[in-house]
Amino acid sequence: MEAAVFILSLIDCCALIFLSVYFIITLSDLECDYINARACCSKLNKWVIPELVGQALATVLMLVSMHWFIFLLNVPVASWNVYRYVKVPMGNMGVFDPTEIHNRGQLKSHMKEAMIKLGFHLLCFFIYLYSMILALIND
Amino acid sequence: MSNDGFTSQNGTGGGTYTNGPLLSPIALQPTTQDFMEGQAGCPTIAQSKAPLTSGTNPSRPYQQATEVSMYQNPSGSSLPVMPPVGPLRPMQPSQPDPNNHRMSMSPPSQSPTTLPVSNSYYQHPQQPTSWQYRGHPQIEAPSSGIQLCPVPSPGPSQVYRMGTATPSSFHSASQSPGHSPTSASGNNLTMPAAAYPLLPGQMSKADGTVYQSLPPGYQSMLGVPKPSPVLLPPQPYSLPSQQYQQPPIGPAQLSSSLAALSLQAQAPEALRVVNLLQERNLLPPGPIPAPTPCLPQDLQKLNCNPEVFRCTLTSIPQTQSLLNKARLPLGLLLHPFKDLSQLPVVTSSSIVRCRSCRTYINPFVSFLDQRRWKCNLCYRVNDVPEEFMYNPVSRSYGEPHKRPEVQNATIEFIAPSEYMLRPPQPAVYLFVLDVSHNAVETGYIDVVCQSLLENLNSLPGDSRTKIGFITFDSMIHFYNLQEGLSQPQMLIVSDTEDIFLPTPDSLLVNLSECKELVQDLLKSLPQMFAKTMETQSALGPALQAAFKLMSPTGGRVSIFQTQLPTLGIGALGSREDPNQRSSAKDVQHLSPATDFYKKLALDCSGQQVAVDLFLLSAQYCDLATLGCISRYSAGSVFFYPSYHNQHTPAQTERFQKDLKRYLTRKIGFEAVMRIRCTKGLSIHTFHGNFFVRSTDLLSLPNINPDAGFAVQMSIEENLLDMQVVSFQAALLYTSSKGERRIRVHTLCLPVVNSISDIFAGADVQAITGLLASMAVDRSVTASLTDARDAMTNAVIDSLTSYRTSVLAIQQPGLLAPACLRLLPLYILGLLKQKAFRTGTSTRLDDRVFAMCQLKCQPLAYLMYLVHPSLYRLDTLINEGPQNIDDHIISQPRVLQLSVEKLIREGVFLMDTGSEFYFWVGRNCNPVFLRQVLGVQSYADVPLNMNHLPELDTAESGRTRAFIGWLREQRPFYSVLHVIGEESPLKSIFMQNMIEDRTESALSYYEFLLHVQQQVSK
């Protein structure tokens, strides 16, 4: 059971890592003028909900399997994702708004956020891996 | 996340003043999407450019020195030191203790930390008169410009001995100012605090009529001791002394005490210390000139006109930390497509640009040697192409530095085909008219059709110009105007869910071929819907139809809308609660309700369609949402609240005049603008109507001459080894004649490393303009309260920084450098502006429109909105007449916006930009009334008078000439309202008296006290 939970988390985590990398690549494409703001934002907005769900899934998995430490580790990121999604003003086209992204350093802060998330997911990846191995051995 | 640029009290309160988070450092990347060019690297000859010696220009940069006397108090030379309570001020309850006046004078009713402010409005006469393109004698061609031969005829070979390129010896800014600071003993500033009698009980309300009982100004000229320049403390700036040198004073005249004065006089006028609490007459009598950058004369001579390109700091700080220390916003304000009276135009097969950053060659590049030039933005060394060696103006070879490109900071190129993504499209105009019952009621359709009929021939364009019409209520009506039809054919699409074009080819027709049909349609259109009972409005579907119709070519869509869209996609509901209009609580609903209009605008932008919105409505129309359609497609918004053809003749007249200007003004299609700056600086926020397509590329489907832009910058890398930095705005557009053109403006500014130099170069109007744009952003992303606090904090922060970093000797009072002396007044004006005021009843649409205007008006017109000007008219004869274009026009001085300036015997004119208020005092001279208004007495002044009668008297001629001259300076029409003391418009007039106190807003003096309290904390 324990092992299954971690295998699932591990897969989820891999997906999130890929997503973070995708965010970073797309944002840096925008930074370098390879794509325009409209295309960039519509690409990224598509993945905001999957990211949110993926993160929530990992959090819930940890909660139900009662791994409190990992759960607490995941909660801030999950709630940040939800907060960010809920806080989008009605007139905006999503978390990434093409008309705003070049203003007030938003691009930079999005980039920073994606980087931090990548780091976090990598950390989680190793924690899950370790826990999974431990669980498999204990079995 | 308060990455908004500037702080507020509510917010994190921390540091990022204007220079918040930065954008990517790759603003100068070579990647260009639209600007492509093949550059032939030909060997050529160059010359060392402009040795930047400094010693040769005495007193040039700070020429404003002549104005010193104007800013000073009339009682200037003799300084009567009188007891604080002068006999002139009759009533002064509770005179505060002179020594701790700063604290004791808190306004009675409200805490000074909250700043509920109300009324507002406009203006400062800026002089947007046609500026003489800085004369360069070698350009003989008149306005049309120069045609350069593409292939130069190689001239006789000459020996180019370019003198041993004097290395630009720019004076180092750290040179000692050449005078030792005088001892502090000179400033015995025990200023009695009574300078500003704050008489709370007597403060008149905004519409109070008892002018006599007003507080007699802060300073009734006599009775108040004021510091003379002699008493001011020496300022510890270290300046490049030569720059500020003034003609030497003969040593014989200098007594020992005067020596200090003459040394003081070496201070630049901009840094003269002004105690705002003591000096009342801060307003200069006329328009405020833009500060001149402290550049060597030969560079400054070439620099860009400040009306086109302006920076908030005319001296750029060397490092970001220095900028943070000064707490002043750094940004550029542009008016790139301004109508210019003279503009050099260059036709060339290849346009010389930097190979790495794509900068256009400009007057501030340096020619390293005979065939290479160094880019002034990225410092790459480029070759001078062979054909650039030939100078078409002087018809000589080998003088690349004399080419018009290198002699003019503003220049226009006719672009070769590399600059086109597709062949230039014809000018296409589509008019989308609301014909619902509500719209027919207002009668605006008559005016639009009439205007169009009159101006059909003067629409900018060529023989390919196309025109089309759509009308809509609950259905969309298209008009088939194809050649061959005997009369226009109306096609109705009632399915608003899935809009389609009935006959895609014949809806947009060639104007010259089908002119008669178009005229037929325009004549019959007003009657066609006269009896309509349809009240619904399907604006969203109509816009979609317009977008579909325009997408193949791009062009301009003009929407006329009179009510909230109610049908189909994009329908909106009313969000305004009329009871909340005057509440001091936070204003809601400043941001759009749906993203439909924004998405559509971006689609339009992608297809090079711009949407201009004319909103004529009595009810709430949700401009915050509808405005998006213009904002992101680079259109313009016009707003005529409560428009009705018969009931509001003044509005009708303004609408007619604005329409005429709108239809006939210059227009550029398929435009993009790129703003480049010297390596190390980067742009992080843009203000205006456009879509930022990539880091520094603004997509502008249309560009019009009345659009202004602002950008905020930060310093990413220290500008250590640089004496100057440059900014270049390049606007690539298709003219209405189908020519691809590039208009390039280059601005060059000095870099300084001392904080006093930064303050000396501050441009108060530009700072105000930029702060206004930032505050609009802030009120939409955060809240209005936040924005108001942030503006107040901007004043507090900059004055605090001035006090702590520039002034060595602390003295009481609220001290500001002379160049920033108007900042608190302007910020107070903004706080009382329609956009930001609280407490006064303001309709949401009015507020949002004011915000739109603050964001997209060029600075010159924006200042009307911030600080209206008040003139006295009945004494015009005495006011230094000036000869302007062969007309003698009196120049009355600008008065303070305080009721104390109004006297019942006088007649005053308040200029708020879009409105003139002609205020007639009750006891006004009847001769003046007879001669100017043509009425016998004050009682006969009609209530709704919008024109001055053309009477054949000297007074009338003078007055009309002055008003006419004011009107000429702006592209929009200003309606005149004659108002008396009982007129219904009087309350609006009084709301513009921004220096006075109202129930909900501080007076100027109270505001200063509040600022002072915060500054001296």
PDB file of C-alpha atoms in Angstrom, chain B residues 490-626:
ATOM      1  CA  MET B 490     -29.278  46.727 -46.295  1.00  0.00           C
ATOM      2  CA  LEU B 491     -28.557  43.162 -45.237  1.00  0.00           C
ATOM      3  CA  ILE B 492     -29.808  42.092 -41.845  1.00  0.00           C
ATOM      4  CA  VAL B 493     -28.247  39.274 -39.865  1.00  0.00           C
ATOM      5  CA  SER B 494     -30.465  38.408 -36.949  1.00  0.00           C
ATOM      6  CA  ASP B 495     -28.478  35.447 -35.696  1.00  0.00           C
ATOM      7  CA  THR B 496     -26.216  37.126 -33.201  1.00  0.00           C
ATOM      8  CA  GLU B 497     -24.991  33.831 -31.772  1.00  0.00           C
ATOM      9  CA  ASP B 498     -23.030  32.829 -34.813  1.00  0.00           C
ATOM     10  CA  ILE B 499     -22.253  35.912 -36.776  1.00  0.00           C
ATOM     11  CA  PHE B 500     -21.362  35.710 -40.459  1.00  0.00           C
ATOM     12  CA  LEU B 501     -20.810  38.150 -43.284  1.00  0.00           C
ATOM     13  CA  PRO B 502     -23.613  38.027 -45.841  1.00  0.00           C
ATOM     14  CA  THR B 503     -21.595  39.279 -48.813  1.00  0.00           C
ATOM     15  CA  PRO B 504     -17.984  39.557 -47.710  1.00  0.00           C
ATOM     16  CA  ASP B 505     -16.778  41.311 -50.858  1.00  0.00           C
ATOM     17  CA  SER B 506     -19.177  44.172 -51.229  1.00  0.00           C
ATOM     18  CA  LEU B 507     -19.412  45.463 -47.694  1.00  0.00           C
ATOM     19  CA  LEU B 508     -16.155  47.368 -47.766  1.00  0.00           C
ATOM     20  CA  VAL B 509     -16.049  49.405 -50.931  1.00  0.00           C
ATOM     21  CA  ASN B 510     -13.635  51.705 -52.620  1.00  0.00           C
ATOM     22  CA  LEU B 511     -14.501  55.195 -51.495  1.00  0.00           C
ATOM     23  CA  SER B 512     -13.736  57.003 -54.714  1.00  0.00           C
ATOM     24  CA  GLU B 513     -15.609  54.513 -56.870  1.00  0.00           C
ATOM     25  CA  CYS B 514     -18.711  54.272 -54.747  1.00  0.00           C
ATOM     26  CA  LYS B 515     -18.802  57.732 -53.294  1.00  0.00           C
ATOM     27  CA  GLU B 516     -22.356  58.413 -54.416  1.00  0.00           C
ATOM     28  CA  LEU B 517     -23.744  55.313 -52.817  1.00  0.00           C
ATOM     29  CA  VAL B 518     -21.922  56.150 -49.617  1.00  0.00           C
ATOM     30  CA  GLN B 519     -23.334  59.636 -49.685  1.00  0.00           C
ATOM     31  CA  ASP B 520     -26.815  58.252 -50.315  1.00  0.00           C
ATOM     32  CA  LEU B 521     -26.464  55.993 -47.361  1.00  0.00           C
ATOM     33  CA  LEU B 522     -25.212  58.754 -45.094  1.00  0.00           C
ATOM     34  CA  LYS B 523     -28.098  60.969 -46.091  1.00  0.00           C
ATOM     35  CA  SER B 524     -30.725  58.327 -45.494  1.00  0.00           C
ATOM     36  CA  LEU B 525     -29.258  56.673 -42.415  1.00  0.00           C
ATOM     37  CA  PRO B 526     -30.584  59.152 -39.820  1.00  0.00           C
ATOM     38  CA  GLN B 527     -34.156  58.628 -41.026  1.00  0.00           C
ATOM     39  CA  MET B 528     -33.953  54.883 -41.464  1.00  0.00           C
ATOM     40  CA  PHE B 529     -34.162  54.156 -37.770  1.00  0.00           C
ATOM     41  CA  ALA B 530     -36.136  57.186 -36.644  1.00  0.00           C
ATOM     42  CA  LYS B 531     -39.028  55.086 -35.468  1.00  0.00           C
ATOM     43  CA  THR B 532     -37.183  52.116 -34.098  1.00  0.00           C
ATOM     44  CA  MET B 533     -38.471  50.631 -30.879  1.00  0.00           C
ATOM     45  CA  GLU B 534     -35.596  48.227 -30.442  1.00  0.00           C
ATOM     46  CA  THR B 535     -33.877  48.825 -27.148  1.00  0.00           C
ATOM     47  CA  GLN B 536     -31.396  45.982 -27.112  1.00  0.00           C
ATOM     48  CA  SER B 537     -27.815  46.430 -28.108  1.00  0.00           C
ATOM     49  CA  ALA B 538     -25.746  43.607 -29.539  1.00  0.00           C
ATOM     50  CA  LEU B 539     -22.384  45.284 -29.414  1.00  0.00           C
ATOM     51  CA  GLY B 540     -20.343  42.109 -28.997  1.00  0.00           C
ATOM     52  CA  PRO B 541     -21.656  40.416 -32.154  1.00  0.00           C
ATOM     53  CA  ALA B 542     -21.331  43.705 -34.061  1.00  0.00           C
ATOM     54  CA  LEU B 543     -17.693  43.873 -33.026  1.00  0.00           C
ATOM     55  CA  GLN B 544     -17.156  40.303 -34.113  1.00  0.00           C
ATOM     56  CA  ALA B 545     -18.694  41.130 -37.471  1.00  0.00           C
ATOM     57  CA  ALA B 546     -16.467  44.167 -37.774  1.00  0.00           C
ATOM     58  CA  PHE B 547     -13.434  42.083 -36.926  1.00  0.00           C
ATOM     59  CA  LYS B 548     -14.333  39.491 -39.547  1.00  0.00           C
ATOM     60  CA  LEU B 549     -14.857  42.172 -42.129  1.00  0.00           C
ATOM     61  CA  MET B 550     -11.589  43.924 -41.402  1.00  0.00           C
ATOM     62  CA  SER B 551      -9.244  41.010 -40.804  1.00  0.00           C
ATOM     63  CA  PRO B 552      -7.967  40.623 -44.368  1.00  0.00           C
ATOM     64  CA  THR B 553      -6.763  44.221 -44.622  1.00  0.00           C
ATOM     65  CA  GLY B 554      -6.597  45.733 -41.179  1.00  0.00           C
ATOM     66  CA  GLY B 555      -7.629  49.326 -40.677  1.00  0.00           C
ATOM     67  CA  ARG B 556      -9.734  51.390 -38.369  1.00  0.00           C
ATOM     68  CA  VAL B 557     -13.089  50.538 -36.821  1.00  0.00           C
ATOM     69  CA  SER B 558     -15.026  53.392 -35.236  1.00  0.00           C
ATOM     70  CA  ILE B 559     -17.686  52.280 -32.814  1.00  0.00           C
ATOM     71  CA  PHE B 560     -20.457  54.577 -31.686  1.00  0.00           C
ATOM     72  CA  GLN B 561     -22.211  53.199 -28.663  1.00  0.00           C
ATOM     73  CA  THR B 562     -24.862  54.756 -26.466  1.00  0.00           C
ATOM     74  CA  GLN B 563     -25.763  52.117 -23.923  1.00  0.00           C
ATOM     75  CA  LEU B 564     -24.643  49.043 -22.105  1.00  0.00           C
ATOM     76  CA  PRO B 565     -24.417  46.064 -24.459  1.00  0.00           C
ATOM     77  CA  THR B 566     -27.264  43.746 -23.538  1.00  0.00           C
ATOM     78  CA  LEU B 567     -27.419  41.037 -26.138  1.00  0.00           C
ATOM     79  CA  GLY B 568     -25.296  38.204 -27.390  1.00  0.00           C
ATOM     80  CA  ILE B 569     -21.722  37.625 -26.442  1.00  0.00           C
ATOM     81  CA  GLY B 570     -20.109  40.438 -24.519  1.00  0.00           C
ATOM     82  CA  ALA B 571     -23.342  41.500 -22.849  1.00  0.00           C
ATOM     83  CA  LEU B 572     -22.757  43.352 -19.618  1.00  0.00           C
ATOM     84  CA  GLY B 573     -24.730  44.144 -16.544  1.00  0.00           C
ATOM     85  CA  SER B 574     -24.715  47.349 -14.601  1.00  0.00           C
ATOM     86  CA  ARG B 575     -22.103  47.342 -11.890  1.00  0.00           C
ATOM     87  CA  GLU B 576     -22.428  50.851 -10.607  1.00  0.00           C
ATOM     88  CA  ASP B 577     -24.251  51.602  -7.427  1.00  0.00           C
ATOM     89  CA  PRO B 578     -25.222  55.281  -7.682  1.00  0.00           C
ATOM     90  CA  ASN B 579     -25.318  55.550  -3.912  1.00  0.00           C
ATOM     91  CA  GLN B 580     -21.655  54.724  -3.726  1.00  0.00           C
ATOM     92  CA  ARG B 581     -20.571  57.474  -6.087  1.00  0.00           C
ATOM     93  CA  SER B 582     -19.520  59.850  -3.414  1.00  0.00           C
ATOM     94  CA  SER B 583     -18.506  57.371  -0.798  1.00  0.00           C
ATOM     95  CA  ALA B 584     -15.084  57.734   0.621  1.00  0.00           C
ATOM     96  CA  LYS B 585     -14.739  53.988   0.625  1.00  0.00           C
ATOM     97  CA  ASP B 586     -12.881  52.178  -2.022  1.00  0.00           C
ATOM     98  CA  VAL B 587     -14.206  52.375  -5.528  1.00  0.00           C
ATOM     99  CA  GLN B 588     -15.097  49.033  -7.013  1.00  0.00           C
ATOM    100  CA  HIS B 589     -15.334  47.857 -10.566  1.00  0.00           C
ATOM    101  CA  LEU B 590     -12.438  49.724 -12.076  1.00  0.00           C
ATOM    102  CA  SER B 591     -11.273  46.592 -13.819  1.00  0.00           C
ATOM    103  CA  PRO B 592     -13.076  44.876 -16.676  1.00  0.00           C
ATOM    104  CA  ALA B 593     -15.995  42.576 -15.991  1.00  0.00           C
ATOM    105  CA  THR B 594     -15.227  40.130 -18.773  1.00  0.00           C
ATOM    106  CA  ASP B 595     -12.266  39.247 -20.909  1.00  0.00           C
ATOM    107  CA  PHE B 596     -14.315  39.159 -24.115  1.00  0.00           C
ATOM    108  CA  TYR B 597     -13.371  42.683 -25.190  1.00  0.00           C
ATOM    109  CA  LYS B 598      -9.756  42.166 -24.302  1.00  0.00           C
ATOM    110  CA  LYS B 599      -9.540  38.953 -26.286  1.00  0.00           C
ATOM    111  CA  LEU B 600     -11.254  40.532 -29.246  1.00  0.00           C
ATOM    112  CA  ALA B 601      -8.913  43.514 -29.016  1.00  0.00           C
ATOM    113  CA  LEU B 602      -5.920  41.177 -29.127  1.00  0.00           C
ATOM    114  CA  ASP B 603      -7.395  39.400 -32.122  1.00  0.00           C
ATOM    115  CA  CYS B 604      -7.880  42.777 -33.751  1.00  0.00           C
ATOM    116  CA  SER B 605      -4.349  43.757 -32.887  1.00  0.00           C
ATOM    117  CA  GLY B 606      -3.090  40.604 -34.539  1.00  0.00           C
ATOM    118  CA  GLN B 607      -4.970  41.475 -37.718  1.00  0.00           C
ATOM    119  CA  GLN B 608      -3.878  45.125 -37.619  1.00  0.00           C
ATOM    120  CA  VAL B 609      -7.338  46.404 -36.788  1.00  0.00           C
ATOM    121  CA  ALA B 610      -7.704  49.259 -34.320  1.00  0.00           C
ATOM    122  CA  VAL B 611     -11.008  49.998 -32.652  1.00  0.00           C
ATOM    123  CA  ASP B 612     -11.909  53.530 -31.613  1.00  0.00           C
ATOM    124  CA  LEU B 613     -14.759  53.872 -29.199  1.00  0.00           C
ATOM    125  CA  PHE B 614     -17.151  56.805 -29.040  1.00  0.00           C
ATOM    126  CA  LEU B 615     -19.295  56.459 -25.989  1.00  0.00           C
ATOM    127  CA  LEU B 616     -22.299  58.779 -25.863  1.00  0.00           C
ATOM    128  CA  SER B 617     -24.378  57.807 -22.985  1.00  0.00           C
ATOM    129  CA  ALA B 618     -26.370  59.116 -20.122  1.00  0.00           C
ATOM    130  CA  GLN B 619     -26.382  55.868 -18.225  1.00  0.00           C
ATOM    131  CA  TYR B 620     -23.632  53.687 -16.956  1.00  0.00           C
ATOM    132  CA  CYS B 621     -21.927  52.002 -19.868  1.00  0.00           C
ATOM    133  CA  ASP B 622     -19.129  50.120 -18.149  1.00  0.00           C
ATOM    134  CA  LEU B 623     -16.316  51.937 -19.853  1.00  0.00           C
ATOM    135  CA  ALA B 624     -13.901  49.917 -17.747  1.00  0.00           C
ATOM    136  CA  THR B 625     -14.885  46.846 -19.748  1.00  0.00           C
ATOM    137  CA  LEU B 626     -15.723  48.398 -23.108  1.00  0.00           C
TER     138      LEU B 626
END
